[in-house]
Short mmCIF file of C-alpha atoms in Angstrom, two decimals:
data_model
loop_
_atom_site.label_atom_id
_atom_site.label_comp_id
_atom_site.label_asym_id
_atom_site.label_seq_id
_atom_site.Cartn_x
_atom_site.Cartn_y
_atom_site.Cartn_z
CA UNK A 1 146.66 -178.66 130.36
CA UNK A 2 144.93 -180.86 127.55
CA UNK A 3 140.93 -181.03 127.12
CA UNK A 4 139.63 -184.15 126.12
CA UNK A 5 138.87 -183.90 121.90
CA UNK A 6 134.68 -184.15 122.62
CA UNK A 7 134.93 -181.05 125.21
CA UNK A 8 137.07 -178.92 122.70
CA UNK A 9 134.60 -179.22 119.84
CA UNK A 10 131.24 -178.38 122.10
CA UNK A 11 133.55 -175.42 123.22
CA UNK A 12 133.85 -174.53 119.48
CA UNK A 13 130.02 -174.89 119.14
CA UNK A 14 129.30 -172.92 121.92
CA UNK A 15 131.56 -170.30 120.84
CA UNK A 16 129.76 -170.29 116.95
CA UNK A 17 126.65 -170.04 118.87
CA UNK A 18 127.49 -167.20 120.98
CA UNK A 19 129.17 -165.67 117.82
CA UNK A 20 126.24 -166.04 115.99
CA UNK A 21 123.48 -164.49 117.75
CA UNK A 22 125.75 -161.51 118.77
CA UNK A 23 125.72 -160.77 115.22
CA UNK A 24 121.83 -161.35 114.61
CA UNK A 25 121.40 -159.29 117.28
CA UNK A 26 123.78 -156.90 116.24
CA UNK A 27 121.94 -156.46 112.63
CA UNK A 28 118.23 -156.12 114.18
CA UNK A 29 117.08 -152.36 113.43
CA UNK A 30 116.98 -150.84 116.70
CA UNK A 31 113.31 -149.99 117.25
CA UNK A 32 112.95 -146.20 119.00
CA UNK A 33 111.36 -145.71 122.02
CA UNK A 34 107.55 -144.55 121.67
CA UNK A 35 107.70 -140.46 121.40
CA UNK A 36 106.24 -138.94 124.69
CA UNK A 37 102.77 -137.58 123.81
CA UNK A 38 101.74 -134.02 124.68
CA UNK A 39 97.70 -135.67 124.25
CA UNK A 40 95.58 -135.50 127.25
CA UNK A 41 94.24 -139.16 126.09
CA UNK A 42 91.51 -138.65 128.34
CA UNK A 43 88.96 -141.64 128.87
CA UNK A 44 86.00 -139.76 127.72
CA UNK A 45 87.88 -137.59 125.24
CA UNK A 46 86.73 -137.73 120.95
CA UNK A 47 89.70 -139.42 119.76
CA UNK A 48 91.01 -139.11 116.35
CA UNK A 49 93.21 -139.91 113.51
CA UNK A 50 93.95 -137.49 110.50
CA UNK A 51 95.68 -138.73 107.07
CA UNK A 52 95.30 -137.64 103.54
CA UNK A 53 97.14 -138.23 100.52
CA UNK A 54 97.42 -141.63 101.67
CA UNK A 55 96.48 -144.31 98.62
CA UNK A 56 99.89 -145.36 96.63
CA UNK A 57 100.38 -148.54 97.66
CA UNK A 58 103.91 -147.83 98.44
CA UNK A 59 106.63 -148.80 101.20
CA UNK A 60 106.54 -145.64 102.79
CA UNK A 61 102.31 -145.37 103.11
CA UNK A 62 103.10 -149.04 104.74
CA UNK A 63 105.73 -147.95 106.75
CA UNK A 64 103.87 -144.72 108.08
CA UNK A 65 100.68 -147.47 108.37
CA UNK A 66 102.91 -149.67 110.96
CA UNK A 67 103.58 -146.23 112.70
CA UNK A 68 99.45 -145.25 112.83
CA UNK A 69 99.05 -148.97 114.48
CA UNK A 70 101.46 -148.44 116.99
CA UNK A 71 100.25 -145.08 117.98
CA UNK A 72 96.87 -146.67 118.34
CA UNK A 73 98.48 -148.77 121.38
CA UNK A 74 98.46 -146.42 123.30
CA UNK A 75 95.83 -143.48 122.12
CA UNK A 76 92.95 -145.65 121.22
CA UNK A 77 91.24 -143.41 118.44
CA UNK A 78 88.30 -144.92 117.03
CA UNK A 79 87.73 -143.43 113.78
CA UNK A 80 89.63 -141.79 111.10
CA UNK A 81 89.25 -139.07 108.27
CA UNK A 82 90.45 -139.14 105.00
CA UNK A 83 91.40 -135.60 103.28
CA UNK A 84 91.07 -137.19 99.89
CA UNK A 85 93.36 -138.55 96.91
CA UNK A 86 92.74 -141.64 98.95
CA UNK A 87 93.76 -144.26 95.92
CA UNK A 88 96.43 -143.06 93.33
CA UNK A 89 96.52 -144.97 89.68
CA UNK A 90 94.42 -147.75 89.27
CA UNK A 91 91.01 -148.52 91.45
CA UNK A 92 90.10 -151.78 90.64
CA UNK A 93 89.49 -154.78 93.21
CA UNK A 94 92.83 -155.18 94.16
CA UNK A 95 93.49 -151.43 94.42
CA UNK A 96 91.21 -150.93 96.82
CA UNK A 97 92.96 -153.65 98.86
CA UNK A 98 96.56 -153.10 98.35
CA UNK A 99 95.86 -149.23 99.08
CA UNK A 100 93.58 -149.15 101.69
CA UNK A 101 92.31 -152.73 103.13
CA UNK A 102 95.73 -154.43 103.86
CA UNK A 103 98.16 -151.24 105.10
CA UNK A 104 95.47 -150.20 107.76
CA UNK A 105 94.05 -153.95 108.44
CA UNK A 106 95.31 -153.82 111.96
CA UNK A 107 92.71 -150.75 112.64
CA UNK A 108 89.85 -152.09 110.31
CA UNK A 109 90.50 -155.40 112.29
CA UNK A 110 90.06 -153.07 115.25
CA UNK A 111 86.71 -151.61 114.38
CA UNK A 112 88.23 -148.30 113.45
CA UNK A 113 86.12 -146.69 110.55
CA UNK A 114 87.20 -144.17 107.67
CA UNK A 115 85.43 -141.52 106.42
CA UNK A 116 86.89 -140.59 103.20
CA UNK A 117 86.77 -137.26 100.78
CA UNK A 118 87.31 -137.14 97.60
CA UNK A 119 90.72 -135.31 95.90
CA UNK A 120 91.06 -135.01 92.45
CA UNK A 121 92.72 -137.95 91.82
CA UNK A 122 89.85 -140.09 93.01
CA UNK A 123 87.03 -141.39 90.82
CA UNK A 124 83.41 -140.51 92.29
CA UNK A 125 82.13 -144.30 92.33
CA UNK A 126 84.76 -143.99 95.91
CA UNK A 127 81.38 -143.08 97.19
CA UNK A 128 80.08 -146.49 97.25
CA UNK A 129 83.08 -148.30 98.83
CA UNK A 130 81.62 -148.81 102.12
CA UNK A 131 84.67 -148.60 104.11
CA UNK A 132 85.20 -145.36 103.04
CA UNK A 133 81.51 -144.83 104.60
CA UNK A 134 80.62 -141.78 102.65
CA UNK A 135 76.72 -143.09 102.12
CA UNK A 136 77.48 -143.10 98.54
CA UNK A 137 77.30 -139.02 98.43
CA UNK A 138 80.27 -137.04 97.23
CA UNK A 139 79.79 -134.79 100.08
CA UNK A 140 77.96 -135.56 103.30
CA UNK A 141 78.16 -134.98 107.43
CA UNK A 142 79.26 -137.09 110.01
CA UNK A 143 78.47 -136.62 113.94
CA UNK A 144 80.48 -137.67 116.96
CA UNK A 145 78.69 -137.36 120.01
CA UNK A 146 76.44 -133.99 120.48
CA UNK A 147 79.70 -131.50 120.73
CA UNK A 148 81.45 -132.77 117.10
CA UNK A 149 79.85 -132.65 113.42
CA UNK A 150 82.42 -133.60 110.64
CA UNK A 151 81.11 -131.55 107.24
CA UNK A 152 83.42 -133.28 104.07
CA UNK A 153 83.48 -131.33 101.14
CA UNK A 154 84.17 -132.42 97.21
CA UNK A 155 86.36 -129.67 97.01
CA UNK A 156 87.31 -130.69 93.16
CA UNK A 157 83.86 -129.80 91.83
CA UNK A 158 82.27 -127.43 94.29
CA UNK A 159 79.40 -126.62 92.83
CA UNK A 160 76.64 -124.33 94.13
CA UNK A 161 74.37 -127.41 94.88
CA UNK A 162 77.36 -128.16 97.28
CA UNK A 163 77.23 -124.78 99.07
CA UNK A 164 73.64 -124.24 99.44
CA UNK A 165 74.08 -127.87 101.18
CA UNK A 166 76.92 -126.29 102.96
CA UNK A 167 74.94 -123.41 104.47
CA UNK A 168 71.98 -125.53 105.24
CA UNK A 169 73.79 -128.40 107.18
CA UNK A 170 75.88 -125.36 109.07
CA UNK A 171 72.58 -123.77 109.88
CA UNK A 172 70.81 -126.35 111.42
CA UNK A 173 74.06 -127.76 113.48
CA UNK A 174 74.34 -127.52 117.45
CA UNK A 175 77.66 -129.17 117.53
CA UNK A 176 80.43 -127.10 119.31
CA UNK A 177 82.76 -128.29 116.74
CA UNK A 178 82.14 -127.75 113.46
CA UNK A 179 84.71 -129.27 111.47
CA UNK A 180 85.05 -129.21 107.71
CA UNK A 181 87.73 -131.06 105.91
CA UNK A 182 88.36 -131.08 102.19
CA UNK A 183 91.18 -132.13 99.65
CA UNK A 184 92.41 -128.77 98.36
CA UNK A 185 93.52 -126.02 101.58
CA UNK A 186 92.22 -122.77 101.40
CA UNK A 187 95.29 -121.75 102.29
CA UNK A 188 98.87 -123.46 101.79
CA UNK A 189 102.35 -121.87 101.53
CA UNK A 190 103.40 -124.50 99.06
CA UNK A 191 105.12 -123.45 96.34
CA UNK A 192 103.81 -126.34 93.88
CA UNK A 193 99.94 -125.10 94.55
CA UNK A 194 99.26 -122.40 97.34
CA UNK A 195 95.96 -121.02 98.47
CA UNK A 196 92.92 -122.06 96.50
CA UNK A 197 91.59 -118.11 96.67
CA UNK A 198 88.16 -119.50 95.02
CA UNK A 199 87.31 -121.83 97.77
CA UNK A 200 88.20 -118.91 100.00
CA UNK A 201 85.71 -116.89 98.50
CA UNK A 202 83.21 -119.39 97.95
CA UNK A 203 83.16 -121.13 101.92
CA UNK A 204 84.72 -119.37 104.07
CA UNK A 205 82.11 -116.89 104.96
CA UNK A 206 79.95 -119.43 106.02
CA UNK A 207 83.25 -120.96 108.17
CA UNK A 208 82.78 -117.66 109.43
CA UNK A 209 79.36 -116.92 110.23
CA UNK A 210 78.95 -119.90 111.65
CA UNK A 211 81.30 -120.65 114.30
CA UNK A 212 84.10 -123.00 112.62
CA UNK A 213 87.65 -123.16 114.12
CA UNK A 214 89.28 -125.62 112.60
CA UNK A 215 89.95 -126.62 108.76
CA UNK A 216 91.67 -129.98 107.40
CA UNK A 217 92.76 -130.46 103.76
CA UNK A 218 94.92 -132.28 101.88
CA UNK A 219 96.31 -131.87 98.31
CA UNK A 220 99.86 -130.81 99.21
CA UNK A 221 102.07 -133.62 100.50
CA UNK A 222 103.37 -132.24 103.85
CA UNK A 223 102.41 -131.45 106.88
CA UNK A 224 101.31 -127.60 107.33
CA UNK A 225 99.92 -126.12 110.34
CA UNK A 226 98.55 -122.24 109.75
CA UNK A 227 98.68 -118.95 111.68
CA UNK A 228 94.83 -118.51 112.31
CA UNK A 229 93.37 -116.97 109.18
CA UNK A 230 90.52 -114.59 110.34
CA UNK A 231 90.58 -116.58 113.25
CA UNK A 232 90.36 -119.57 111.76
CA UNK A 233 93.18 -122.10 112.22
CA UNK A 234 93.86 -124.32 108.77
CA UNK A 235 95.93 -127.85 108.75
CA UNK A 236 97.05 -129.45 105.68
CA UNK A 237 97.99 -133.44 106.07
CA UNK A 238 98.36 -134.52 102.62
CA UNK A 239 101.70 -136.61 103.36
CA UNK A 240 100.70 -139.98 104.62
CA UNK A 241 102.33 -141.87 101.66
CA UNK A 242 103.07 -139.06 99.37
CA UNK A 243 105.94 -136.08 99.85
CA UNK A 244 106.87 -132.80 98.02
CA UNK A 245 110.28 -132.36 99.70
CA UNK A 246 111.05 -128.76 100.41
CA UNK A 247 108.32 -127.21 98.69
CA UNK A 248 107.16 -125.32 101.78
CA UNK A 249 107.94 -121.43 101.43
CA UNK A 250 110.91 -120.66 103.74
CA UNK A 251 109.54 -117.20 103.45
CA UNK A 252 105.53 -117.42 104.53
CA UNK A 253 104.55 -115.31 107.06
CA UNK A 254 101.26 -117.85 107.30
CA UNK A 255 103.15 -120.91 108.37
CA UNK A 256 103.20 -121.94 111.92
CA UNK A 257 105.06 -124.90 111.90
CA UNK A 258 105.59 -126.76 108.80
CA UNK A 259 107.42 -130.22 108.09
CA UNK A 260 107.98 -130.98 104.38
CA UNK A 261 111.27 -133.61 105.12
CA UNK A 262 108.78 -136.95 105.23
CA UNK A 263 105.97 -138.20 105.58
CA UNK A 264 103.17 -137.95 108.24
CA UNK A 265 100.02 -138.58 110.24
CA UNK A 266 98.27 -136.61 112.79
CA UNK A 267 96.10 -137.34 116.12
CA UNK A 268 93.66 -135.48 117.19
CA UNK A 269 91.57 -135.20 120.31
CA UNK A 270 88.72 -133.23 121.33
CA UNK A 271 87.74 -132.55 125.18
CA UNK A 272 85.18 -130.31 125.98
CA UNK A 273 86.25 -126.82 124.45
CA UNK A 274 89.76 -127.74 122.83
CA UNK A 275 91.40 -129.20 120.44
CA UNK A 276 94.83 -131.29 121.01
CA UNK A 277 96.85 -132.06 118.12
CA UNK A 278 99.90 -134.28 117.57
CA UNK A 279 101.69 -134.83 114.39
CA UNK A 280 103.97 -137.64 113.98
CA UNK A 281 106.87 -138.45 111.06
CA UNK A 282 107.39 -142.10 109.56
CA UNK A 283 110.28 -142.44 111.80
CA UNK A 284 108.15 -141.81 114.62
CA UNK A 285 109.48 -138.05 115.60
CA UNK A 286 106.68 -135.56 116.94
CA UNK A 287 107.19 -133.07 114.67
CA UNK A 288 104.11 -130.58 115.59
CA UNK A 289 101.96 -130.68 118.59
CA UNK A 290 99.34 -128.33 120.31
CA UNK A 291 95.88 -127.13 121.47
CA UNK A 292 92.77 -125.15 119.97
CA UNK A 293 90.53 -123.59 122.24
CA UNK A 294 87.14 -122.73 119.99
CA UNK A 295 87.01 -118.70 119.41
CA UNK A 296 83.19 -118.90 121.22
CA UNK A 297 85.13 -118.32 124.08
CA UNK A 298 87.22 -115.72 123.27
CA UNK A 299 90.06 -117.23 125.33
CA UNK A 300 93.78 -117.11 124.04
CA UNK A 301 94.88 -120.42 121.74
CA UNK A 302 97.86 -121.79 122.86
CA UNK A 303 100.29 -124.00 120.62
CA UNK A 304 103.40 -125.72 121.17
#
């Protein structure tokens, strides 16, 4: 049987065509499924995001970026803290907009608002960005609701102006949830910088005389979740663009759960009396995941 010449070359067409898009198709990265999220995501929950470390500019602080916006999908957080060292190398104009404005536009365009500390790789006039909303201070408070009080810390130059501030603003707080964050962690099992032991002498009485349960810092780029310290539990996120590959202690007896293969970003939410917590790699893998309940009620804290 013979085909007509006109029929055989649309047949040839169609075939290229076919051809064509199987191979397009074939080539398109195949995008994971969302990771199931052990957050309660409650409607009237204090909703969260955590990053530090964050401000290279980089592929991978845009790649873990894209992850952060597709997170907020589906756990709406509406603010976020920043554990310092928030814009590496230069901060000029552009800096501040290749570093910060344009790989989190999809959540400034959403409303969500960062409030920033400063690492040691940040230059104090960061205080008067105003979307890092620090009220031009180097170290300040910041309340969400009547049950959560933020208290950021300059933890480069931590003067005793700083601590009398310290003890004053924990004094006169009726939160539930006193929550300090900082660049440098009072405790870390990494091997490149470990515990700061002077910040541990210098705050942490007044973490513990007043009720605090939970510590964020930054500094070390991975993630680092600690066995309670005095009953205090301590997270590092410093790897939101930046990563120290295996420079976690295989050894410490104060790690938890630790994840120092790529970078990261963490969730947080806060209903009622506990803490949920959900880290999540650039890749999109929930690495670490858990809940806090605050010491006050001397009830067991549970973790994943």
């Amino acid at each position: 049987m013979s085909f007509p010449r006109t029929d055989v070359r649309r047949l040839r067409t169609l075939l290229i065509t076919i051809c064509l898009a199987v191979s397009v198709a074939a080539a398109q990265p195949v995008r994971p499924p969302a990771p199931p999220s052990s957050l309660p995501n409650a409607a009237d929950s204090v909703k969260f995001l955590v990053i530090g470390d964050s401000g290279t500019g980089g592929r991978e602080q845009y790649q873990v970026a894209v992850k952060i916006a597709e997170a907020r999908q589906r756990f709406p957080f509406t603010f976020a803290i920043m554990l310092g060292d928030n814009l590496y190398g230069s901060e000029n104009a552009n800096a501040y907009i290749t570093k910060f404005e344009r790989p989190y536009k999809p959540l400034l365009d959403a409303g969500v608002k960062f409030y920033a500390a400063l690492g040691n790789h940040d230059e104090p006039s960061q205080r008067l960005y105003d979307k890092f909303n620090m009220g031009e201070k180097r170290y300040y408070t910041h309340g969400h609701g009547d049950d959560l009080e933020f208290f950021v810390l300059d933890s480069t130059y931590m003067t005793p102006q700083q601590i009398d501030w310290l003890k004053d603003e924990l004094e006169k707080s009726d939160a539930k949830w006193k929550i300090p964050y900082m660049h440098h962690p009072m405790y870390s099992s990494g091997e490149k910088h470990g515990s700061e032991r002077d910040l541990q002498a210098l705050v942490e009485p007044l973490f513990l005389k007043h009720g605090v349960d939970v510590v964020f810092a930054g500094h070390e780029h991975f993630y680092e979740r600690l066995k309670p310290q005095k009953g205090i539990f301590y997270i590092t996120q410093g790897g939101a663009a930046k990563l120290r590959k295996g420079n976690l202690r295989d050894n410490s007896v104060m790690t938890a759960k630790g994840f120092d293969t790529d970078r990261s970003f963490t969730l947080v939410e806060i209903l009622e009396d506990h803490l949920f917590f959900e880290t999540i790699s650039r890749l999109g893998q929930v690495v670490d995941s858990g809940v806090i309940t605050r010491r006050e009620l001397n009830e067991t804290t549970s973790t994943q």
